[in-house]
Coordinates of C-alpha atoms in Angstrom, one line a residue:
M1 CA 35.4 3.9 165.0
S2 CA 37.2 3.4 162.0
K3 CA 40.8 3.6 161.9
H4 CA 40.4 6.2 159.5
S5 CA 38.1 8.5 162.1
L6 CA 40.2 7.3 165.0
L7 CA 44.0 8.5 162.8
N8 CA 41.9 11.9 162.0
H9 CA 40.8 12.7 165.7
I10 CA 44.5 12.2 166.5
N11 CA 45.4 14.4 163.9
G12 CA 43.0 16.8 165.2
I13 CA 45.1 16.9 168.5
T14 CA 48.1 17.8 166.5
L15 CA 45.9 20.3 164.9
T16 CA 45.4 21.6 167.7
D17 CA 48.7 22.3 169.0
F18 CA 49.6 23.5 165.9
A19 CA 46.8 26.1 166.0
F20 CA 48.2 26.8 169.8
H21 CA 51.7 27.4 168.3
K22 CA 50.1 30.1 165.5
I23 CA 48.3 31.6 168.1
R24 CA 51.4 32.5 170.4
L25 CA 53.7 33.2 167.6
H26 CA 50.6 35.9 166.5
L27 CA 50.2 37.4 170.2
D28 CA 54.1 37.2 170.5
K29 CA 54.5 39.7 167.1
K30 CA 51.3 41.4 167.8
T31 CA 52.4 42.4 171.6
G32 CA 56.0 42.7 171.1
P33 CA 56.4 45.6 168.6
Y34 CA 53.5 47.4 170.7
M35 CA 55.2 46.8 174.1
F36 CA 58.7 47.9 172.9
N37 CA 56.5 51.7 171.7
I38 CA 55.0 52.0 174.6
I39 CA 58.3 51.5 176.7
K40 CA 59.7 53.9 173.7
S41 CA 57.0 56.6 174.7
V42 CA 57.2 56.2 178.3
R43 CA 60.9 56.8 177.7
K44 CA 61.0 59.9 175.9
R45 CA 58.0 61.5 178.1
Y46 CA 60.3 60.6 181.3
R47 CA 63.4 62.0 179.9
W48 CA 61.6 65.2 179.0
A49 CA 60.0 65.2 182.2
L50 CA 63.1 64.4 184.2
L51 CA 65.0 67.5 181.8
A52 CA 62.4 70.0 182.8
I53 CA 62.9 69.0 186.8
A54 CA 66.6 69.0 186.3
L55 CA 66.4 72.5 184.9
L56 CA 64.2 73.9 187.6
I57 CA 66.5 72.5 190.3
S58 CA 69.7 73.8 188.7
G59 CA 67.9 77.5 187.9
S60 CA 66.7 77.3 191.5
A61 CA 70.8 76.1 192.6
L62 CA 72.0 79.0 190.6
L63 CA 69.4 81.7 192.3
L64 CA 70.6 80.3 195.8
Q65 CA 74.4 80.9 195.1
L66 CA 73.5 84.2 193.6
S67 CA 71.7 85.1 196.7
I68 CA 74.6 83.7 199.0
S69 CA 76.9 86.0 196.7
V70 CA 75.1 88.9 196.9
Q71 CA 74.7 88.8 200.8
K72 CA 78.0 88.3 201.2
Y73 CA 79.2 91.1 198.7
D74 CA 76.9 93.4 200.7
A75 CA 77.7 92.8 203.8
K76 CA 81.7 93.5 202.8
I77 CA 80.2 97.0 202.0
I78 CA 78.2 97.3 204.9
N79 CA 80.9 96.2 207.1
I80 CA 83.2 99.0 205.2
A81 CA 80.5 101.5 205.7
G82 CA 80.0 100.9 209.3
K83 CA 83.5 101.1 210.1
Q84 CA 83.8 104.2 208.9
R85 CA 81.5 105.6 211.9
M86 CA 84.0 104.2 214.0
L87 CA 87.0 105.3 212.3
S88 CA 85.9 108.9 212.3
Q89 CA 85.0 108.9 216.1
K90 CA 88.6 107.7 216.1
I91 CA 90.4 110.4 214.0
A92 CA 88.6 113.3 216.0
W93 CA 89.3 111.9 219.4
H94 CA 93.4 111.8 218.4
S95 CA 93.1 115.1 216.8
N96 CA 91.7 116.8 219.5
T97 CA 94.4 115.1 222.0
I98 CA 97.4 116.5 219.8
L99 CA 95.6 119.8 219.3
N100 CA 94.6 120.2 223.0
T101 CA 97.3 118.3 224.9
N102 CA 101.3 119.9 225.2
N103 CA 102.7 116.4 226.0
Y104 CA 100.7 113.9 224.3
S105 CA 102.2 110.4 223.3
A106 CA 103.6 110.0 220.1
L107 CA 100.9 106.6 220.1
H108 CA 98.2 109.3 219.2
T109 CA 100.1 110.3 215.9
Q110 CA 100.8 106.4 214.5
S111 CA 97.0 105.6 215.5
L112 CA 95.8 108.7 213.8
K113 CA 97.6 108.0 210.7
K114 CA 96.7 104.6 210.8
S115 CA 93.1 105.4 211.0
L116 CA 93.2 108.2 208.7
N117 CA 94.7 105.9 206.0
V118 CA 92.2 103.3 206.6
F119 CA 89.0 106.1 206.2
K120 CA 90.3 107.8 203.6
S121 CA 91.0 104.4 201.6
A122 CA 87.7 103.1 202.5
H123 CA 85.8 106.2 201.2
Q124 CA 87.6 106.0 198.2
Q125 CA 86.2 102.3 197.8
L126 CA 82.5 103.2 198.6
L127 CA 82.8 105.8 195.8
A128 CA 84.7 103.9 193.5
Q129 CA 83.4 103.8 189.9
S130 CA 83.3 102.0 186.7
P131 CA 85.1 102.7 183.7
N132 CA 81.7 104.3 182.2
G133 CA 81.9 106.4 185.3
E134 CA 79.0 104.7 187.1
Y135 CA 79.1 104.1 190.9
K136 CA 79.9 100.7 191.9
Y137 CA 78.3 100.3 195.7
L138 CA 76.0 104.0 195.5
T139 CA 72.2 103.6 195.2
P140 CA 70.6 106.6 193.9
E141 CA 69.6 107.6 197.4
L142 CA 73.1 107.1 198.3
I143 CA 74.5 109.4 195.5
K144 CA 72.1 112.4 196.8
L145 CA 73.6 111.9 199.8
Y146 CA 77.0 111.7 199.4
L147 CA 76.9 114.5 196.6
Y148 CA 74.2 116.8 196.7
E149 CA 73.0 119.3 199.0
P150 CA 72.0 119.8 202.0
I151 CA 74.4 117.4 202.9
Q152 CA 77.2 116.2 200.6
L153 CA 78.6 113.4 202.8
D154 CA 81.4 113.6 200.3
K155 CA 82.6 116.8 200.9
S156 CA 82.3 116.3 204.5
V157 CA 84.4 113.4 204.5
T158 CA 87.0 115.0 202.2
Q159 CA 87.0 118.4 204.6
Y160 CA 87.5 115.8 207.7
I161 CA 90.1 113.7 205.7
L162 CA 92.2 116.9 204.6
E163 CA 92.1 118.6 208.2
A164 CA 93.3 115.6 209.8
E165 CA 96.5 115.6 207.5
K166 CA 97.4 118.7 208.2
L167 CA 97.5 118.2 211.7
L168 CA 99.5 115.3 211.3
Y169 CA 101.7 116.1 208.6
Q170 CA 102.3 119.9 209.7
K171 CA 101.0 121.3 206.2
G172 CA 99.2 124.2 207.7
E173 CA 97.3 125.7 209.9
V174 CA 94.7 123.3 210.9
K175 CA 90.4 124.2 211.3
Q176 CA 89.7 123.0 214.8
S177 CA 86.2 123.4 214.1
V178 CA 85.8 120.4 212.2
F179 CA 87.2 117.9 214.8
S180 CA 84.5 119.7 217.6
I181 CA 81.8 117.6 218.9
E182 CA 79.1 119.4 216.7
E183 CA 81.0 118.7 213.3
V184 CA 81.7 115.5 214.3
E185 CA 78.1 114.3 215.5
A186 CA 76.7 115.6 212.2
V187 CA 79.4 113.7 210.1
L188 CA 78.1 110.5 212.3
L189 CA 74.7 111.1 211.7
N190 CA 75.4 111.1 208.1
L191 CA 77.4 108.0 208.1
D192 CA 75.0 106.1 209.8
K193 CA 72.4 107.2 207.2
A194 CA 75.2 106.1 204.3
V195 CA 74.9 102.7 206.7
S196 CA 71.5 102.6 206.7
L197 CA 70.7 103.3 203.1
Y198 CA 73.5 99.9 202.1
E199 CA 71.6 97.9 204.3
Q200 CA 68.2 98.9 202.7
S201 CA 70.0 98.3 199.6
A202 CA 71.2 95.1 200.1
L203 CA 68.0 93.9 201.9
S204 CA 66.1 95.0 198.5
K205 CA 68.2 92.6 196.4
V206 CA 67.8 89.9 198.6
N207 CA 63.9 90.3 198.6
W208 CA 64.2 90.3 194.9
V209 CA 66.2 87.0 194.9
S210 CA 64.0 85.4 197.8
N211 CA 61.1 86.5 195.2
L212 CA 62.7 84.8 192.1
E213 CA 63.4 81.8 194.1
I214 CA 59.5 81.6 195.1
L215 CA 58.7 82.1 191.5
C216 CA 60.7 79.1 190.7
W217 CA 59.2 76.9 193.2
L218 CA 55.8 77.9 191.7
L219 CA 57.1 77.4 188.2
A220 CA 58.3 73.8 189.8
M221 CA 54.9 73.3 190.9
I222 CA 53.3 74.0 187.8
L223 CA 55.3 72.1 186.0
L224 CA 54.7 69.2 188.3
L225 CA 51.1 69.4 187.8
I226 CA 51.9 69.9 183.9
E227 CA 53.8 66.7 183.9
L228 CA 51.0 64.8 186.2
R229 CA 48.7 65.8 184.1
F230 CA 50.1 65.5 180.6
V231 CA 52.9 63.0 181.2
F232 CA 52.5 60.8 183.8
M233 CA 48.3 60.4 183.7
P234 CA 48.4 59.7 180.2
M235 CA 51.5 57.0 180.7
E236 CA 49.9 55.4 183.6
K237 CA 46.6 55.2 181.3
E238 CA 48.6 53.7 178.2
V239 CA 50.8 51.4 180.9
T240 CA 47.7 50.3 182.5
S241 CA 45.5 49.8 179.0
T242 CA 48.6 48.0 177.3
L243 CA 48.8 45.5 180.8
L244 CA 44.7 45.0 180.8
E245 CA 45.0 44.1 176.9
L246 CA 48.1 41.8 177.6
Q247 CA 46.1 40.4 180.0
K248 CA 43.0 39.8 178.1
Q249 CA 45.3 38.1 175.7
K250 CA 47.1 35.8 178.2
D251 CA 43.7 34.9 179.5
F252 CA 43.0 33.9 176.0
V253 CA 46.1 31.7 175.3
Q254 CA 45.6 30.1 178.8
Q255 CA 42.1 29.3 177.8
I256 CA 43.2 27.9 174.6
S257 CA 45.5 25.6 176.8
Q258 CA 43.0 24.6 178.9
N259 CA 40.8 23.6 175.8
K260 CA 43.6 21.6 174.3
E261 CA 43.6 19.9 177.4
H262 CA 40.5 19.1 178.4
F263 CA 40.3 18.4 174.6
I264 CA 43.1 15.8 174.9
A265 CA 41.8 14.5 178.0
R266 CA 38.0 14.2 176.2
A267 CA 40.1 12.4 173.5
S268 CA 41.6 10.0 175.0
H269 CA 38.7 8.9 177.3
E270 CA 36.8 8.4 174.0
F271 CA 39.5 6.7 172.4
R272 CA 40.3 4.2 175.3
T273 CA 36.6 2.9 175.8
P274 CA 36.4 1.2 172.1
L275 CA 40.4 0.6 172.5
Q276 CA 39.1 -1.7 175.4
G277 CA 36.6 -3.3 173.4
L278 CA 39.0 -4.0 170.5
I279 CA 41.9 -5.5 172.8
T280 CA 39.5 -7.9 174.4
S281 CA 38.0 -8.9 171.1
I282 CA 41.6 -9.4 169.8
E283 CA 42.0 -11.3 173.1
A284 CA 39.2 -13.6 172.4
L285 CA 39.7 -14.1 168.8
E286 CA 40.5 -18.4 168.0
I287 CA 42.5 -18.5 165.0
T288 CA 44.6 -20.7 163.0
P289 CA 48.2 -20.7 163.4
E290 CA 48.6 -19.3 159.7
Q291 CA 46.3 -16.1 161.1
E292 CA 48.5 -15.7 163.9
S293 CA 50.6 -12.9 162.4
I294 CA 47.4 -11.0 161.7
K295 CA 46.4 -11.1 165.3
T296 CA 49.6 -10.1 166.0
Q297 CA 49.3 -7.1 163.8
A298 CA 46.1 -6.1 165.4
K299 CA 47.7 -6.4 168.8
Y300 CA 50.5 -4.0 167.7
C301 CA 48.3 -1.6 166.2
S302 CA 45.7 -1.2 168.9
L303 CA 48.9 -1.0 171.5
R304 CA 50.7 1.5 169.6
L305 CA 47.1 3.7 169.4
I306 CA 47.4 3.5 173.3
S307 CA 50.9 4.3 173.3
M308 CA 50.2 7.8 170.9
L309 CA 47.5 8.4 173.4
D310 CA 50.0 8.0 176.4
E311 CA 52.7 10.3 174.3
L312 CA 50.2 13.1 174.0
Q313 CA 49.2 13.2 177.8
D314 CA 52.5 12.7 179.2
L315 CA 53.5 15.9 177.0
Q316 CA 50.8 17.7 178.3
A317 CA 51.8 16.9 181.8
L318 CA 55.3 17.5 181.2
S319 CA 55.2 20.6 179.5
A320 CA 52.6 21.6 182.3
G321 CA 55.0 21.3 184.7
K322 CA 52.3 18.5 186.0
W323 CA 54.5 15.4 185.5
V324 CA 56.0 13.0 188.5
P325 CA 57.5 9.5 187.8
H326 CA 55.5 6.3 189.2
L327 CA 58.6 4.4 190.4
K328 CA 57.7 0.8 191.0
D329 CA 60.0 -2.4 191.7
E330 CA 59.9 -4.5 188.4
N331 CA 62.2 -6.6 186.8
L332 CA 64.4 -4.2 184.3
L333 CA 64.9 -7.2 181.9
E334 CA 61.4 -8.1 181.6
S335 CA 60.4 -4.3 181.0
C336 CA 63.2 -4.4 178.3
N337 CA 61.9 -7.7 176.7
K338 CA 58.3 -6.4 176.5
V339 CA 59.6 -3.5 174.3
V340 CA 62.0 -6.0 171.8
I341 CA 59.2 -8.4 171.9
A342 CA 56.9 -6.0 170.3
Y343 CA 59.0 -4.9 167.8
K344 CA 60.0 -7.9 166.1
Y345 CA 56.7 -7.7 164.0
A346 CA 57.4 -4.5 162.6
C347 CA 61.1 -4.8 161.5
K348 CA 60.0 -8.5 159.8
Q349 CA 57.0 -6.5 157.9
K350 CA 59.6 -4.2 156.6
G351 CA 62.5 -6.7 155.9
I352 CA 65.2 -5.5 158.7
K353 CA 66.7 -7.5 160.8
L354 CA 66.4 -6.8 164.9
T355 CA 69.2 -8.0 167.1
S356 CA 69.1 -7.3 170.6
H357 CA 71.9 -8.2 173.2
L358 CA 69.9 -7.4 176.8
D359 CA 72.7 -8.1 179.2
E360 CA 71.9 -10.7 182.1
S361 CA 72.9 -7.8 184.4
L362 CA 69.1 -6.3 183.6
N363 CA 68.2 -9.4 185.2
C364 CA 67.3 -7.7 188.8
I365 CA 64.4 -5.7 190.5
C366 CA 64.8 -1.9 189.8
K367 CA 62.7 0.9 191.6
L368 CA 62.2 2.9 188.3
D369 CA 59.1 4.3 186.3
H370 CA 59.1 1.4 184.1
Q371 CA 56.3 2.7 181.9
R372 CA 58.0 5.9 181.1
L373 CA 61.5 3.7 180.3
Q374 CA 59.2 1.7 178.0
H375 CA 57.6 4.8 176.6
M376 CA 61.3 6.2 175.5
F377 CA 62.6 2.8 174.6
T378 CA 59.6 2.3 172.3
E379 CA 60.2 5.9 170.7
L380 CA 63.8 5.4 169.9
M381 CA 62.9 1.9 168.1
S382 CA 59.9 3.4 166.4
N383 CA 62.1 6.3 164.7
A384 CA 64.9 3.7 163.7
I385 CA 62.6 1.5 162.2
K386 CA 61.0 4.3 160.1
F387 CA 64.4 5.6 158.7
T388 CA 65.8 2.3 158.3
A389 CA 64.9 1.2 154.3
Q390 CA 67.2 -1.7 154.8
G391 CA 69.8 -3.4 156.6
E392 CA 69.5 -3.9 160.5
I393 CA 69.0 -2.3 164.2
N394 CA 70.6 -3.3 167.1
V395 CA 69.8 -3.2 170.7
S396 CA 71.8 -3.4 173.4
A397 CA 71.4 -2.6 177.0
K398 CA 73.1 -3.3 180.5
L399 CA 73.3 -2.1 184.1
L400 CA 76.5 -1.0 184.9
N401 CA 77.4 0.9 188.4
N402 CA 73.6 1.4 189.0
E403 CA 73.2 3.0 185.5
F404 CA 71.0 1.8 182.6
C405 CA 72.8 1.8 179.8
L406 CA 70.7 1.6 176.2
T407 CA 72.3 1.8 173.1
V408 CA 69.8 1.7 169.5
K409 CA 71.8 1.5 166.6
D410 CA 70.5 1.9 162.8
T411 CA 71.9 1.8 159.3
G412 CA 69.3 4.2 158.1
C413 CA 69.6 7.7 156.8
G414 CA 71.0 9.2 159.6
F415 CA 70.9 12.5 160.7
S416 CA 71.2 15.1 158.2
Q417 CA 72.8 17.6 160.9
V418 CA 74.6 16.9 164.3
I419 CA 72.2 17.4 167.3
A420 CA 73.0 18.3 170.5
D421 CA 70.0 18.5 172.2
L422 CA 66.3 18.0 171.0
E423 CA 63.5 20.7 170.6
F424 CA 61.0 21.1 172.9
D425 CA 59.2 23.1 170.2
S426 CA 58.2 20.2 168.1
F427 CA 57.8 22.6 165.2
K428 CA 61.6 23.3 165.2
Q429 CA 62.7 19.6 165.0
S430 CA 64.4 18.1 162.2
N431 CA 62.3 16.2 159.2
H432 CA 64.4 13.1 160.7
F433 CA 61.6 12.9 163.2
Q434 CA 57.8 11.8 162.1
G435 CA 54.7 10.4 163.7
L436 CA 52.9 13.1 166.2
R437 CA 56.3 14.5 166.2
T438 CA 55.9 15.0 170.1
G439 CA 57.5 11.3 171.2
L440 CA 61.2 13.2 171.2
T441 CA 60.2 16.0 172.8
R442 CA 58.6 14.0 175.9
V443 CA 61.9 11.8 175.8
Q444 CA 64.2 14.8 176.6
Y445 CA 61.6 15.7 179.2
V446 CA 61.5 12.7 180.8
V447 CA 65.3 12.3 180.7
K448 CA 65.8 15.6 182.2
A449 CA 63.2 14.8 185.1
L450 CA 64.6 11.4 185.8
H451 CA 68.1 12.9 185.6
G452 CA 69.5 10.8 182.7
A453 CA 71.2 11.6 179.7
I454 CA 70.5 11.1 176.1
S455 CA 72.9 11.2 172.8
F456 CA 72.7 11.5 168.9
K457 CA 75.3 10.5 166.5
N458 CA 75.9 9.2 163.1
N459 CA 77.7 6.5 162.5
E460 CA 80.8 6.3 160.5
T461 CA 79.5 4.3 157.6
H462 CA 75.9 4.7 157.1
G463 CA 73.5 5.0 160.2
A464 CA 72.5 6.7 163.6
T465 CA 73.1 5.4 166.9
V466 CA 71.0 6.7 170.1
T467 CA 72.5 6.3 173.5
L468 CA 70.4 6.6 176.9
S469 CA 71.7 6.5 180.0
L470 CA 69.4 6.6 183.5
P471 CA 70.3 6.3 187.3
I472 CA 68.5 3.9 188.8
I473 CA 68.1 1.7 192.6
S474 CA 68.6 -1.7 192.1
H475 CA 67.7 -5.0 194.4
K476 CA 69.1 -8.2 194.5
E477 CA 66.3 -9.9 196.2
A478 CA 63.5 -10.8 194.1
L479 CA 59.9 -9.6 194.0
V480 CA 57.5 -11.2 196.8
E481 CA 54.8 -12.7 194.9
H482 CA 51.6 -11.6 196.3
T483 CA 48.5 -14.1 195.8
V484 CA 45.3 -12.3 195.3
N485 CA 42.7 -13.2 198.3
S486 CA 39.7 -15.4 196.4
N487 CA 37.3 -14.6 199.6
L488 CA 36.3 -11.2 197.9
T489 CA 33.2 -10.0 196.9
C490 CA 33.2 -7.1 194.4
L491 CA 30.9 -4.3 193.1
V492 CA 31.5 -3.8 189.2
V493 CA 30.1 -0.6 188.6
E494 CA 30.3 0.4 184.9
D495 CA 27.8 1.3 181.9
N496 CA 29.4 -0.2 179.1
P497 CA 28.7 -3.7 178.4
L498 CA 31.8 -4.6 176.7
N499 CA 33.8 -3.1 179.8
T500 CA 31.7 -4.7 182.4
L501 CA 32.3 -8.4 180.5
L502 CA 35.7 -7.8 180.6
L503 CA 36.3 -6.9 183.9
T504 CA 34.1 -9.5 185.3
R505 CA 35.7 -11.8 183.4
I506 CA 39.4 -11.1 184.9
L507 CA 37.7 -10.9 188.1
T508 CA 36.5 -14.9 187.4
L509 CA 40.2 -15.9 186.3
L510 CA 41.1 -14.4 189.9
N511 CA 38.6 -16.7 191.3
L512 CA 36.5 -13.5 192.9
S513 CA 33.0 -13.4 192.6
Y514 CA 30.7 -9.8 191.9
E515 CA 27.8 -7.9 191.3
C516 CA 27.3 -5.5 188.6
A517 CA 25.7 -2.2 188.8
V518 CA 25.2 0.0 185.3
N519 CA 25.3 3.4 187.0
G520 CA 26.4 5.1 190.5
E521 CA 22.7 5.7 191.4
I522 CA 21.7 1.7 191.3
A523 CA 25.4 1.3 193.0
C524 CA 24.5 3.5 196.0
D525 CA 21.6 1.5 196.3
M526 CA 23.4 -1.9 196.0
V527 CA 25.8 -0.5 198.6
S528 CA 23.4 0.5 201.1
K529 CA 21.7 -3.3 201.2
N530 CA 24.5 -5.3 200.8
E531 CA 28.4 -5.7 202.0
Y532 CA 31.1 -5.6 199.6
D533 CA 34.9 -5.8 199.8
I534 CA 35.8 -4.1 197.1
I535 CA 34.2 -1.5 194.6
F536 CA 35.3 -1.1 191.1
M537 CA 33.9 2.4 190.0
D538 CA 33.5 3.9 186.2
L539 CA 33.7 7.2 186.5
N540 CA 31.5 8.6 183.5
M541 CA 28.0 7.0 183.9
P542 CA 24.5 8.2 183.1
V543 CA 22.2 9.1 185.8
M544 CA 24.8 9.5 188.2
D545 CA 28.3 9.5 187.3
G546 CA 31.3 7.5 189.8
F547 CA 32.6 10.9 191.4
E548 CA 29.2 11.7 192.7
A549 CA 28.5 8.1 193.6
I550 CA 32.4 7.8 195.4
K551 CA 31.4 11.3 197.4
I552 CA 28.2 9.5 198.7
I553 CA 29.7 6.0 199.5
R554 CA 31.7 7.8 201.9
S555 CA 29.9 10.9 203.0
E556 CA 26.2 9.8 203.5
L557 CA 26.7 5.9 203.3
N558 CA 29.8 6.2 205.4
K559 CA 30.9 2.9 204.1
T560 CA 34.8 2.3 204.0
M561 CA 35.5 -0.6 201.7
P562 CA 38.5 0.7 199.2
I563 CA 37.2 2.0 195.9
I564 CA 39.0 1.3 192.4
A565 CA 38.3 4.0 190.0
V566 CA 38.3 2.0 186.4
T567 CA 38.4 5.1 184.0
A568 CA 39.4 6.4 180.7
N569 CA 39.6 9.7 182.0
T570 CA 43.4 10.8 182.7
S571 CA 43.3 14.5 183.4
D572 CA 44.8 15.1 186.6
D573 CA 42.4 17.3 188.0
D574 CA 40.1 14.5 187.6
M575 CA 42.1 12.3 189.4
E576 CA 42.6 14.4 192.1
Q577 CA 38.9 14.7 192.5
V578 CA 38.6 11.0 192.7
Y579 CA 40.9 10.9 195.6
K580 CA 39.5 13.5 197.1
N581 CA 35.9 12.1 197.2
G582 CA 37.4 8.9 199.0
A583 CA 38.6 6.6 196.0
N584 CA 41.9 4.9 197.0
F585 CA 43.5 3.8 193.8
H586 CA 42.6 4.0 189.9
I587 CA 43.2 1.8 186.8
H588 CA 43.1 3.4 183.1
K589 CA 41.4 1.9 180.4
P590 CA 42.2 -0.3 178.5
I591 CA 42.5 -2.3 181.7
S592 CA 44.2 -5.5 182.0
Q593 CA 44.4 -8.5 184.4
Q594 CA 47.9 -7.6 185.6
A595 CA 46.2 -4.2 186.4
I596 CA 43.7 -5.7 188.4
E597 CA 45.9 -7.9 190.4
D598 CA 48.5 -4.9 191.1
A599 CA 45.6 -2.5 192.1
L600 CA 44.4 -5.6 194.7
N601 CA 47.8 -6.0 196.0
S602 CA 47.9 -2.3 196.2
I603 CA 44.9 -2.0 198.6
R604 CA 45.7 -5.2 200.4
E605 CA 46.7 -3.3 204.0
I606 CA 43.9 -1.1 203.5
N607 CA 41.4 -3.5 202.9
F608 CA 43.1 -5.2 206.1
T609 CA 42.8 -2.1 208.0
C610 CA 39.6 -1.5 206.8
S611 CA 38.6 -4.6 208.3
E612 CA 39.5 -4.0 211.5
G613 CA 37.4 -0.6 211.8
T614 CA 40.4 1.7 211.8
C615 CA 40.1 3.1 207.6

């Protein structure tokens, strides 16, 4: 694959991110106003529904209050009418006592006077009229009872009061027949009729209010049904359809995200295989001293391409929340030196002076994600070189109180504005950051994940200074050097001849014996017939891939030797699946001798345990 074609593929990844970003913005613009309209419509309908229910509740409450008021009012009138019967009897008793007894007590006179005043006042109250001449408390039936023949209760009561006053105040001859048993019984009977008519009137009012309340209840039920049919059901339908539409859009975005992730993983796999051959070929070149700079340039470019692939995959994992640091015990000074040495050529080509001061305190073993540290260091160096046309770049690093402090200072154009924090969205980053425009975003993610800090500022004269600090755990003791056991027999399962050549060359340098298979099916057949100490298994092969081969070796052949997956696949799902099938370790292409040694040392204990038959 040519360099031009490779760059087009990488730009395609960037365009995929750009397309995803544009689709996300389009969906936000589309669904945002639509959701606001839905909420506005729901709110409006809900308010009208609440208002109607509130009015009905208020009307029912007013009717209830009216009913209570009417009952209290009618009870008062009925009570007055009922007292008239009792008072008429009392008046008759006192009057007859005074008329028929010569030596009566003065108490009879006092009681007669009191009862007569109450009886007279109550009668006047019952027959009270409004200013327009209408009776306040009398119904047509009561008017007929009180005023018209044959009963004329008003006339009888008035005569009754008049005769009682004559007797009480000695105003003339008293007509004693008025207080006879027959006359009093007739008055009592008519007063009973009056009370009954008052009670009937009150009962008819209560029935009217009760019917009105039932009508309000029916109206409330009808209103609720109308609201259910024309407000809440359409509202539910509209909200449901909106949620379904949003779910479709969400699924669409998720599908785009999955496609992007799959594309990045696939592109990474396709790039890493030829890059493996490219790096191997560069390493194998026998050149003259005058051509050493060309070889260095080729190595720098190939390593930069691998770094770009790592950058994209790291960013994908970070943004998806799947990234975890890989902590290893390595020499911190050596990790930093690898980055500085790699950029000496770039600075030389551009005519920039590179000065570095890596403090001796870095010369210790630290538990840290050294690869991610180198990535961050590389990104800061790369941006410093890009924006420094002339002058120098100064790099300094030290270890102070279990904190790694790195400063990259350049004499370039500096920042056009104050940067308090990097944007995670690469499309919002300033033009100061070039390349794939994902590197510093990844730096930001990693710094936060490792509980560190990064700051950007312009120098007083010209240029910029970037400071990075990370908390680390350092060890004073030196690393224990492990030697690879040379009495191991390996099976290399790889369909690419160039990759097979490189891997077997490394195994030869490590004094390990090996056999080769070009696909998983042949590998399974060889494993069933021969004994191997370690299997190096590629994952993407014709006939039978590495996933299926590992599964068969573990589940059907019941073999327990360590299996190291050697693959260009970097998908987390693929790695999870390969370990689930039974792999013990994995190495990403392009591979190196150091990576093989680390893998062999990592499975040393597994190999020992399996040889004891307890794996």
